[in-house]
Amino acid sequence: MLRKKSGGRIRRAAGETRAQVRALDRAVYSAVATTPSPVLDRWMPKLTNAADHSVLWFAIAGGLYVVNRGRTRRAALRGVVTLGATSLIANQLAKRLHHRERPLRSLIPLGRLSRRVPTSSSFPSGHSASAAAFAAGVSTELPALGLPLQVLAGLVGFSRTATGAHYPSDVAAGFLLGGTVAAIGRRLVPPVPSPTRSQPQELDQVEPRPSGAGVTLVVNPASHSGRGAALTQSLRQRLPDMRIVEIGPDDDVSAVMDAAASHAEVLAVAGGDGTVRAAAQTAIDHDVPLAVFPAGTFNHFARAVGTHSAVRTVQAIQRGTVGKVDVAYVNDEIFLNTASVGGYTDFVRIRERLEKRIGKPLAALVAGWRVMAKNRSVAVTVDGRTRESSLLFLGNGQYQPQGFAPSTRDDLQDGLLDLRILDVSTRGSRIVVLLATLTGQLGRVKQYHEVSAPELEIALPNGPTRVARDGEVGELADVLHVRSARRALTVYRARHGR
């Protein structure tokens, strides 16, 4: 009996609350409808019509996409995906579960009515849900756009009441739905953090070389579809006294580097990461500083040391600013960025091909899934324990973010190797890894293993496996002796923020 009475009181209280909300809804709706305002009459119909079928948001997304920058493209993609998911939930689920009659349009001045007469349930407002979802999705990747997009989304929501399409509570529910879907999206696919490269721990001053005197540049003219040759012409004007040596198609790169360094006070290189890797070892052998001009496809090392443009490298040479950075070795062969065995080379190749179009997080998921489908795994023994590894990553220095989509380094002087092993050799492990990646829990599943150490020995008990260094495939090996050489390379670095 007590339960029945308690249940009855709860139902009555809920009914009274709904009645109060409806009364408030009608009162606010009536107040907006009967407020004479040329501004509302002129602009609200235009705004609500522009948002029909999300045309307004798709136009903004298109504008962001054509900017052709990774972060703006990711923002556009996240905004559209979040909008799509929200629209599906609002129109195909929420409106079907709770039918509500539309408000009386007769209260709205004729000139303020929207062009399209909606016939679906009034609750929730699909326009408002899509607006909030798009604004929140884009601002996740581009926080600077958060305020203007949120203001625009709020105006779109208000226009739905001002033009007689929805009650205020419908709009509020739409905002809540869109914001919730965006928050879930941030959890499932976290945004790529903004690159924040800290000030180098040690930045030394050496002899400034304003005209490039004493510098010998070794350039691969064919790198990145001829970018090396174009860069050479620009550098001749900026550093007229710099000596330039071109690598021919049949030349031994290491021999060219060695000959150039033997007569140079500074060894400079323009090429991809493979060419830079050879130059780094030569610079260490001859005890001369290295200057890196980015002329490859991805230029990972140049970006890591802060010379992500030729202008910054020229400035560092002219001002004489250098820093000491770590290098790493696998079986006494140098690598500057990463080394790998197994399917990781395929993973990187696919991810980097897709990331400019769909963003790095989604590209990593797609690349990982494609590599998983090939079911290529090798046995790996680390610290006395043997694991199956479909993807094995070795980093020179600790990479960020955690998990299996590492992309950036903040510190090139930590003296550590970054080892990551992922096992997706069975169908069950693939499902576990995919779910863990989506929910940000990869570090907690047994299929993923991560180690940081200055030196590692990795055995490959099933036999020799191909080793890749800095994106270039190398020799077969069944044991990997990996070590970090702390601050072994002196490289020109631009001052932070210049």
Coordinates of C-alpha atoms in Angstrom, one line a residue, residues 3-453:
R3 CA 4.5 1.6 -2.4
K4 CA 1.3 2.4 -4.3
K5 CA 0.9 5.7 -2.5
S6 CA 4.6 6.6 -3.1
G7 CA 4.3 5.7 -6.8
G8 CA 1.1 7.8 -7.1
R9 CA 2.8 10.9 -5.5
I10 CA 5.8 10.5 -7.9
R11 CA 3.5 10.3 -11.0
R12 CA 1.5 13.3 -9.8
A13 CA 4.6 15.3 -9.2
A14 CA 5.9 14.4 -12.7
G15 CA 2.6 15.4 -14.2
E16 CA 2.6 18.7 -12.4
T17 CA 6.2 19.4 -13.6
R18 CA 5.2 18.6 -17.2
A19 CA 2.2 20.9 -17.0
Q20 CA 4.4 23.7 -15.7
V21 CA 6.9 23.2 -18.5
R22 CA 4.2 23.3 -21.1
A23 CA 2.7 26.4 -19.5
L24 CA 6.1 28.1 -19.5
D25 CA 6.6 26.9 -23.1
R26 CA 3.4 28.4 -24.3
A27 CA 4.0 31.7 -22.4
V28 CA 7.5 32.1 -23.9
Y29 CA 6.4 31.1 -27.3
S30 CA 3.5 33.5 -27.2
A31 CA 5.8 36.3 -26.0
V32 CA 8.2 35.8 -28.8
A33 CA 5.4 35.5 -31.4
T34 CA 3.6 38.7 -30.4
T35 CA 6.8 40.8 -30.0
P36 CA 6.9 43.2 -33.0
S37 CA 10.4 43.3 -34.3
P38 CA 11.6 44.1 -37.9
V39 CA 14.9 42.4 -37.0
L40 CA 13.1 39.1 -36.2
D41 CA 10.8 39.4 -39.2
R42 CA 13.7 39.9 -41.6
W43 CA 16.5 37.7 -40.3
M44 CA 14.9 34.7 -38.4
P45 CA 13.2 33.2 -41.5
K46 CA 16.5 33.6 -43.5
L47 CA 18.5 31.9 -40.8
T48 CA 16.1 29.0 -40.2
N49 CA 15.7 28.4 -44.0
A50 CA 19.5 28.4 -44.3
A51 CA 19.7 25.7 -41.7
D52 CA 17.1 23.5 -43.5
H53 CA 18.7 20.1 -44.3
S54 CA 21.8 21.4 -42.5
V55 CA 22.8 23.3 -45.6
L56 CA 24.3 26.1 -43.4
W57 CA 26.5 23.7 -41.6
F58 CA 27.6 21.8 -44.7
A59 CA 28.6 25.1 -46.2
I60 CA 30.8 26.0 -43.2
A61 CA 32.3 22.5 -43.2
G62 CA 33.1 22.9 -46.9
G63 CA 34.8 26.2 -46.2
L64 CA 36.9 24.6 -43.5
Y65 CA 37.8 21.7 -45.7
V66 CA 39.1 23.7 -48.6
V67 CA 41.6 25.5 -46.2
N68 CA 43.6 22.3 -46.8
R69 CA 45.1 22.1 -43.3
G70 CA 45.1 19.0 -41.2
R71 CA 43.4 20.5 -38.2
T72 CA 40.7 22.4 -40.1
R73 CA 39.9 19.3 -42.2
R74 CA 39.6 17.2 -39.0
A75 CA 37.3 19.9 -37.6
A76 CA 35.1 19.8 -40.6
L77 CA 34.9 16.0 -40.7
R78 CA 34.2 15.8 -36.9
G79 CA 31.5 18.5 -37.2
V80 CA 29.7 16.7 -40.1
V81 CA 30.0 13.2 -38.5
T82 CA 28.7 14.5 -35.2
L83 CA 25.9 16.3 -37.0
G84 CA 25.0 13.2 -38.9
A85 CA 24.8 11.0 -35.9
T86 CA 22.8 13.6 -34.0
S87 CA 20.3 14.0 -36.8
L88 CA 19.8 10.3 -37.1
I89 CA 19.1 10.0 -33.4
A90 CA 16.8 13.0 -33.3
N91 CA 14.7 12.2 -36.4
Q92 CA 14.7 8.5 -36.4
L93 CA 14.6 7.7 -32.7
A94 CA 13.7 10.7 -30.4
K95 CA 10.8 12.0 -32.5
R96 CA 9.3 8.6 -32.9
L97 CA 9.4 7.9 -29.1
H98 CA 7.8 11.2 -28.1
H99 CA 5.2 12.7 -30.4
R100 CA 4.4 16.3 -29.8
E101 CA 2.1 18.6 -31.8
R102 CA 3.8 21.7 -33.4
P103 CA 2.9 25.1 -31.9
L104 CA 0.2 27.3 -33.4
R105 CA 1.7 29.1 -36.3
S106 CA -1.2 31.5 -36.4
L107 CA 0.4 33.5 -33.6
I108 CA 3.5 34.2 -35.7
P109 CA 3.4 37.3 -38.0
L110 CA 3.0 36.2 -41.6
G111 CA 6.3 37.7 -42.7
R112 CA 8.2 35.8 -40.0
L113 CA 7.0 32.3 -41.0
S114 CA 9.6 29.8 -42.2
R115 CA 9.5 28.7 -45.8
R116 CA 9.0 25.0 -45.0
V117 CA 6.1 23.8 -42.9
P118 CA 7.4 20.9 -40.7
T119 CA 5.1 17.9 -40.1
S120 CA 7.1 15.7 -37.8
S121 CA 7.0 15.7 -34.0
S122 CA 8.0 19.0 -32.5
F123 CA 10.1 17.3 -29.8
P124 CA 13.1 17.6 -30.0
S125 CA 14.1 20.3 -32.5
G126 CA 16.2 18.6 -35.2
H127 CA 17.6 21.9 -36.4
S128 CA 18.8 22.8 -32.9
A129 CA 20.3 19.4 -32.3
S130 CA 22.2 19.5 -35.5
A131 CA 23.4 23.1 -34.8
A132 CA 24.7 22.2 -31.4
A133 CA 26.3 19.0 -32.6
F134 CA 28.1 20.7 -35.4
A135 CA 29.3 23.6 -33.3
A136 CA 30.6 21.3 -30.5
G137 CA 32.2 18.9 -33.0
V138 CA 34.1 21.6 -34.8
S139 CA 35.2 23.4 -31.7
T140 CA 36.6 20.1 -30.3
E141 CA 39.3 20.3 -33.0
L142 CA 39.4 24.1 -33.3
P143 CA 38.6 25.7 -30.0
A144 CA 39.0 29.2 -31.5
L145 CA 35.8 28.7 -33.5
G146 CA 33.8 27.5 -30.4
L147 CA 32.3 30.8 -29.4
P148 CA 31.2 32.1 -32.9
L149 CA 29.8 28.7 -33.8
Q150 CA 27.9 28.4 -30.5
V151 CA 26.4 31.9 -31.0
L152 CA 25.3 30.9 -34.5
A153 CA 23.9 27.6 -33.2
G154 CA 22.0 29.5 -30.5
L155 CA 20.6 31.9 -33.1
V156 CA 19.4 29.0 -35.2
G157 CA 17.7 27.5 -32.2
F158 CA 16.0 30.7 -31.4
S159 CA 14.9 31.1 -35.0
R160 CA 13.0 27.8 -34.7
T161 CA 10.8 29.4 -32.0
A162 CA 10.7 32.8 -33.6
T163 CA 9.4 31.3 -36.9
G164 CA 6.8 29.1 -35.2
A165 CA 8.4 25.7 -35.7
H166 CA 9.2 24.7 -32.1
Y167 CA 8.5 25.4 -28.5
P168 CA 11.5 26.6 -26.4
S169 CA 11.7 23.3 -24.6
D170 CA 12.1 21.5 -28.0
V171 CA 15.0 23.7 -28.8
A172 CA 16.6 23.1 -25.4
A173 CA 16.2 19.4 -25.8
G174 CA 17.8 19.6 -29.2
F175 CA 20.8 21.5 -27.8
L176 CA 21.2 18.9 -25.0
L177 CA 21.1 16.0 -27.5
G178 CA 23.6 17.6 -29.9
G179 CA 26.0 18.5 -27.0
T180 CA 25.7 14.9 -25.6
V181 CA 26.5 13.3 -28.9
A182 CA 29.5 15.6 -29.4
A183 CA 30.8 14.7 -25.9
I184 CA 30.5 11.0 -26.6
G185 CA 32.4 11.5 -29.8
R186 CA 35.2 13.3 -28.0
R187 CA 35.4 10.3 -25.7
L188 CA 35.4 7.7 -28.4
V189 CA 37.8 9.6 -30.7
P190 CA 39.8 12.1 -28.7
P191 CA 41.0 15.2 -30.7
V192 CA 44.5 15.4 -31.8
P193 CA 46.4 17.7 -29.3
S194 CA 47.8 20.9 -30.6
P195 CA 51.5 20.6 -31.3
T196 CA 53.2 22.2 -28.3
R197 CA 56.9 21.9 -28.7
S198 CA 58.6 23.0 -25.5
Q199 CA 61.7 25.1 -25.5
P200 CA 64.8 22.9 -26.1
Q201 CA 66.5 22.1 -22.8
E202 CA 69.8 23.2 -24.2
L203 CA 70.3 25.6 -27.1
D204 CA 73.9 26.5 -27.7
Q205 CA 75.4 29.4 -29.6
V206 CA 78.0 28.6 -32.4
E207 CA 79.5 30.8 -35.1
P208 CA 76.8 32.6 -37.0
R209 CA 77.0 32.1 -40.8
P210 CA 74.9 34.8 -42.4
S211 CA 75.9 33.9 -46.0
G212 CA 76.3 30.2 -45.4
A213 CA 80.1 30.1 -45.6
G214 CA 81.5 26.8 -44.4
V215 CA 78.2 25.0 -45.0
T216 CA 78.1 22.1 -47.5
L217 CA 74.5 21.1 -48.5
V218 CA 73.9 17.6 -49.8
V219 CA 70.6 17.5 -51.7
N220 CA 68.6 14.9 -53.4
P221 CA 67.0 16.8 -56.4
A222 CA 64.5 14.0 -57.0
S223 CA 63.1 14.0 -53.4
H224 CA 59.4 14.6 -53.0
S225 CA 58.7 14.9 -56.8
G226 CA 61.4 17.4 -57.5
R227 CA 61.0 19.5 -54.3
G228 CA 64.7 19.1 -53.6
A229 CA 65.6 20.8 -56.8
A230 CA 63.2 23.7 -56.3
L231 CA 64.6 24.1 -52.7
T232 CA 68.1 24.4 -54.0
Q233 CA 67.3 27.4 -56.2
S234 CA 65.8 29.2 -53.2
L235 CA 68.7 28.4 -50.9
R236 CA 71.3 29.7 -53.4
Q237 CA 69.8 33.2 -52.9
R238 CA 69.5 33.0 -49.1
L239 CA 72.9 31.4 -48.4
P240 CA 75.0 32.4 -51.4
D241 CA 78.3 31.1 -50.0
M242 CA 77.0 27.7 -49.2
R243 CA 78.4 24.8 -51.2
I244 CA 75.9 22.5 -52.8
V245 CA 76.4 18.8 -53.7
E246 CA 73.7 16.9 -55.6
I247 CA 73.1 13.2 -55.2
G248 CA 72.8 11.4 -58.5
P249 CA 70.5 8.5 -59.2
D250 CA 73.4 6.0 -59.2
D251 CA 75.4 7.6 -56.3
D252 CA 76.1 5.9 -53.0
V253 CA 74.4 8.2 -50.6
S254 CA 76.7 7.4 -47.7
A255 CA 79.8 7.9 -49.8
V256 CA 78.6 11.3 -51.1
M257 CA 77.8 12.4 -47.5
D258 CA 81.2 11.3 -46.3
A259 CA 83.0 13.2 -49.0
A260 CA 81.0 16.3 -48.4
A261 CA 81.5 16.3 -44.6
S262 CA 85.3 15.8 -44.9
H263 CA 85.5 19.4 -46.3
A264 CA 82.7 21.0 -44.4
E265 CA 82.4 22.9 -41.1
V266 CA 78.6 22.3 -41.2
L267 CA 76.9 19.5 -43.0
A268 CA 73.5 20.3 -44.4
V269 CA 71.0 18.0 -46.0
A270 CA 67.8 18.4 -48.0
G271 CA 65.8 15.2 -48.6
G272 CA 63.5 12.7 -47.0
D273 CA 63.9 11.0 -43.7
G274 CA 66.1 8.3 -45.2
T275 CA 68.5 10.8 -46.6
V276 CA 68.5 12.7 -43.4
R277 CA 69.3 9.5 -41.5
A278 CA 72.4 8.9 -43.5
A279 CA 73.5 12.5 -43.1
A280 CA 73.0 12.3 -39.3
Q281 CA 75.4 9.3 -39.0
T282 CA 78.0 11.1 -41.2
A283 CA 77.7 14.3 -39.1
I284 CA 78.3 12.2 -35.9
D285 CA 81.3 10.4 -37.5
H286 CA 82.9 13.7 -38.6
D287 CA 81.9 15.6 -35.5
V288 CA 80.2 18.5 -37.4
P289 CA 76.8 20.0 -36.7
L290 CA 73.9 19.0 -39.0
A291 CA 71.4 21.4 -40.6
V292 CA 68.2 19.8 -41.9
F293 CA 66.2 21.3 -44.8
P294 CA 62.8 19.6 -45.1
A295 CA 62.5 18.3 -48.6
G296 CA 60.8 14.9 -48.2
T297 CA 57.2 13.8 -48.0
F298 CA 56.6 13.9 -44.2
N299 CA 59.9 15.4 -42.8
H300 CA 59.4 13.9 -39.3
F301 CA 62.8 14.7 -38.0
A302 CA 62.9 18.2 -39.3
R303 CA 59.5 18.9 -37.6
A304 CA 60.7 17.3 -34.4
V305 CA 63.7 19.6 -34.1
G306 CA 61.6 22.7 -35.1
T307 CA 63.0 23.3 -38.6
H308 CA 59.8 22.4 -40.3
S309 CA 60.4 25.0 -43.0
A310 CA 63.5 26.0 -44.9
V311 CA 63.2 29.5 -43.6
R312 CA 63.6 28.3 -40.0
T313 CA 66.7 26.3 -40.9
V314 CA 68.2 29.3 -42.7
Q315 CA 67.6 31.4 -39.7
A316 CA 69.2 28.9 -37.4
I317 CA 72.3 28.8 -39.6
Q318 CA 72.6 32.5 -39.9
R319 CA 72.1 33.0 -36.1
G320 CA 74.2 30.0 -35.1
T321 CA 71.7 28.3 -32.8
V322 CA 72.2 24.5 -32.3
G323 CA 71.1 21.8 -29.8
K324 CA 72.2 18.3 -29.0
V325 CA 69.6 15.6 -29.6
D326 CA 69.4 11.8 -29.2
V327 CA 69.7 9.3 -31.9
A328 CA 69.0 5.5 -31.7
Y329 CA 70.4 2.4 -33.2
V330 CA 69.0 -1.0 -34.1
N331 CA 71.9 -3.5 -34.6
D332 CA 74.3 -0.5 -34.9
E333 CA 72.3 1.1 -37.7
I334 CA 71.1 4.5 -36.9
F335 CA 67.5 5.7 -36.9
L336 CA 66.2 9.2 -36.0
N337 CA 62.5 8.7 -35.7
T338 CA 61.1 5.1 -35.6
A339 CA 62.0 1.6 -36.4
S340 CA 59.7 -1.4 -36.7
V341 CA 59.1 -5.0 -37.6
G342 CA 55.8 -6.7 -38.6
G343 CA 52.9 -4.7 -40.0
Y344 CA 53.8 -1.3 -38.5
T345 CA 55.3 0.0 -41.7
D346 CA 52.0 -0.8 -43.5
F347 CA 50.1 0.9 -40.7
V348 CA 52.1 4.1 -41.0
R349 CA 51.9 4.1 -44.8
I350 CA 48.1 3.8 -44.8
R351 CA 47.6 6.2 -41.9
E352 CA 49.7 9.0 -43.4
R353 CA 48.0 8.6 -46.8
L354 CA 44.5 9.1 -45.1
E355 CA 45.2 11.5 -42.3
K356 CA 45.1 14.7 -44.3
R357 CA 41.6 13.8 -45.5
I358 CA 40.0 12.3 -42.4
G359 CA 42.2 13.3 -39.5
K360 CA 44.8 11.3 -37.7
P361 CA 42.6 9.5 -35.1
L362 CA 40.2 8.2 -37.8
A363 CA 43.1 7.4 -40.1
A364 CA 44.8 5.4 -37.4
L365 CA 41.7 3.4 -36.8
V366 CA 41.3 2.7 -40.5
A367 CA 45.0 1.8 -41.0
G368 CA 44.9 -0.4 -37.9
W369 CA 41.9 -2.3 -39.1
R370 CA 43.3 -2.9 -42.6
V371 CA 46.6 -4.2 -41.1
M372 CA 44.7 -6.4 -38.7
A373 CA 42.8 -7.9 -41.6
K374 CA 46.1 -9.1 -43.2
N375 CA 46.8 -11.2 -40.0
R376 CA 50.6 -10.7 -40.2
S377 CA 52.2 -11.4 -36.9
V378 CA 55.6 -12.3 -35.6
A379 CA 56.7 -13.7 -32.2
V380 CA 58.6 -11.2 -30.1
T381 CA 60.5 -11.8 -26.9
V382 CA 61.1 -8.9 -24.6
D383 CA 62.1 -9.1 -20.9
G384 CA 62.0 -12.9 -21.1
R385 CA 58.3 -13.0 -22.2
T386 CA 57.3 -14.0 -25.7
R387 CA 54.3 -12.3 -27.3
E388 CA 52.6 -12.3 -30.7
S389 CA 53.1 -9.0 -32.3
S390 CA 51.1 -7.7 -35.4
L391 CA 52.5 -4.2 -34.9
L392 CA 55.9 -3.4 -33.3
F393 CA 56.9 0.2 -32.9
L394 CA 60.3 1.6 -31.7
G395 CA 60.7 5.3 -31.2
N396 CA 63.8 7.4 -30.7
G397 CA 62.5 9.2 -27.6
Q398 CA 59.1 9.0 -26.0
Y399 CA 56.2 9.7 -28.4
Q400 CA 52.8 11.1 -27.8
P401 CA 49.9 10.3 -27.5
Q402 CA 49.8 7.1 -25.6
G403 CA 48.3 4.1 -27.4
F404 CA 49.0 2.9 -30.9
A405 CA 48.8 6.1 -32.9
P406 CA 52.0 7.9 -31.7
S407 CA 52.8 11.0 -33.8
T408 CA 54.8 13.7 -31.9
R409 CA 57.8 14.1 -29.5
D410 CA 58.2 17.0 -27.2
D411 CA 61.7 16.0 -25.9
L412 CA 64.6 14.8 -28.1
Q413 CA 67.0 14.6 -25.1
D414 CA 65.3 12.1 -22.8
G415 CA 67.7 9.2 -23.6
L416 CA 64.8 6.7 -23.9
L417 CA 63.5 4.3 -26.4
D418 CA 59.7 3.9 -26.8
L419 CA 58.6 0.3 -27.5
R420 CA 55.0 -0.5 -28.3
I421 CA 53.7 -4.0 -29.2
L422 CA 50.2 -4.7 -30.4
D423 CA 48.8 -8.3 -30.8
V424 CA 45.8 -8.6 -33.2
S425 CA 46.6 -12.0 -34.5
T426 CA 43.2 -13.5 -33.7
R427 CA 39.7 -12.3 -34.5
G428 CA 38.9 -12.0 -30.8
S429 CA 42.0 -9.8 -30.1
R430 CA 41.0 -7.5 -33.0
I431 CA 37.6 -6.9 -31.5
V432 CA 39.1 -6.3 -28.1
V433 CA 41.7 -3.8 -29.5
L434 CA 39.1 -2.0 -31.6
L435 CA 36.8 -1.5 -28.6
A436 CA 39.7 -0.5 -26.4
T437 CA 40.9 2.0 -28.9
L438 CA 37.4 3.5 -29.4
T439 CA 37.0 3.9 -25.6
G440 CA 40.5 5.1 -24.9
Q441 CA 41.4 2.0 -22.8
L442 CA 44.1 0.5 -25.0
G443 CA 46.7 0.7 -22.3
R444 CA 44.7 -1.6 -20.1
V445 CA 44.3 -4.6 -22.4
K446 CA 46.8 -7.5 -22.5
Q447 CA 47.1 -7.3 -26.3
Y448 CA 49.0 -4.0 -25.9
H449 CA 52.4 -3.7 -24.3
E450 CA 54.6 -0.6 -23.8
V451 CA 58.1 -0.2 -22.5
S452 CA 60.5 2.9 -22.1
A453 CA 64.2 2.2 -21.6

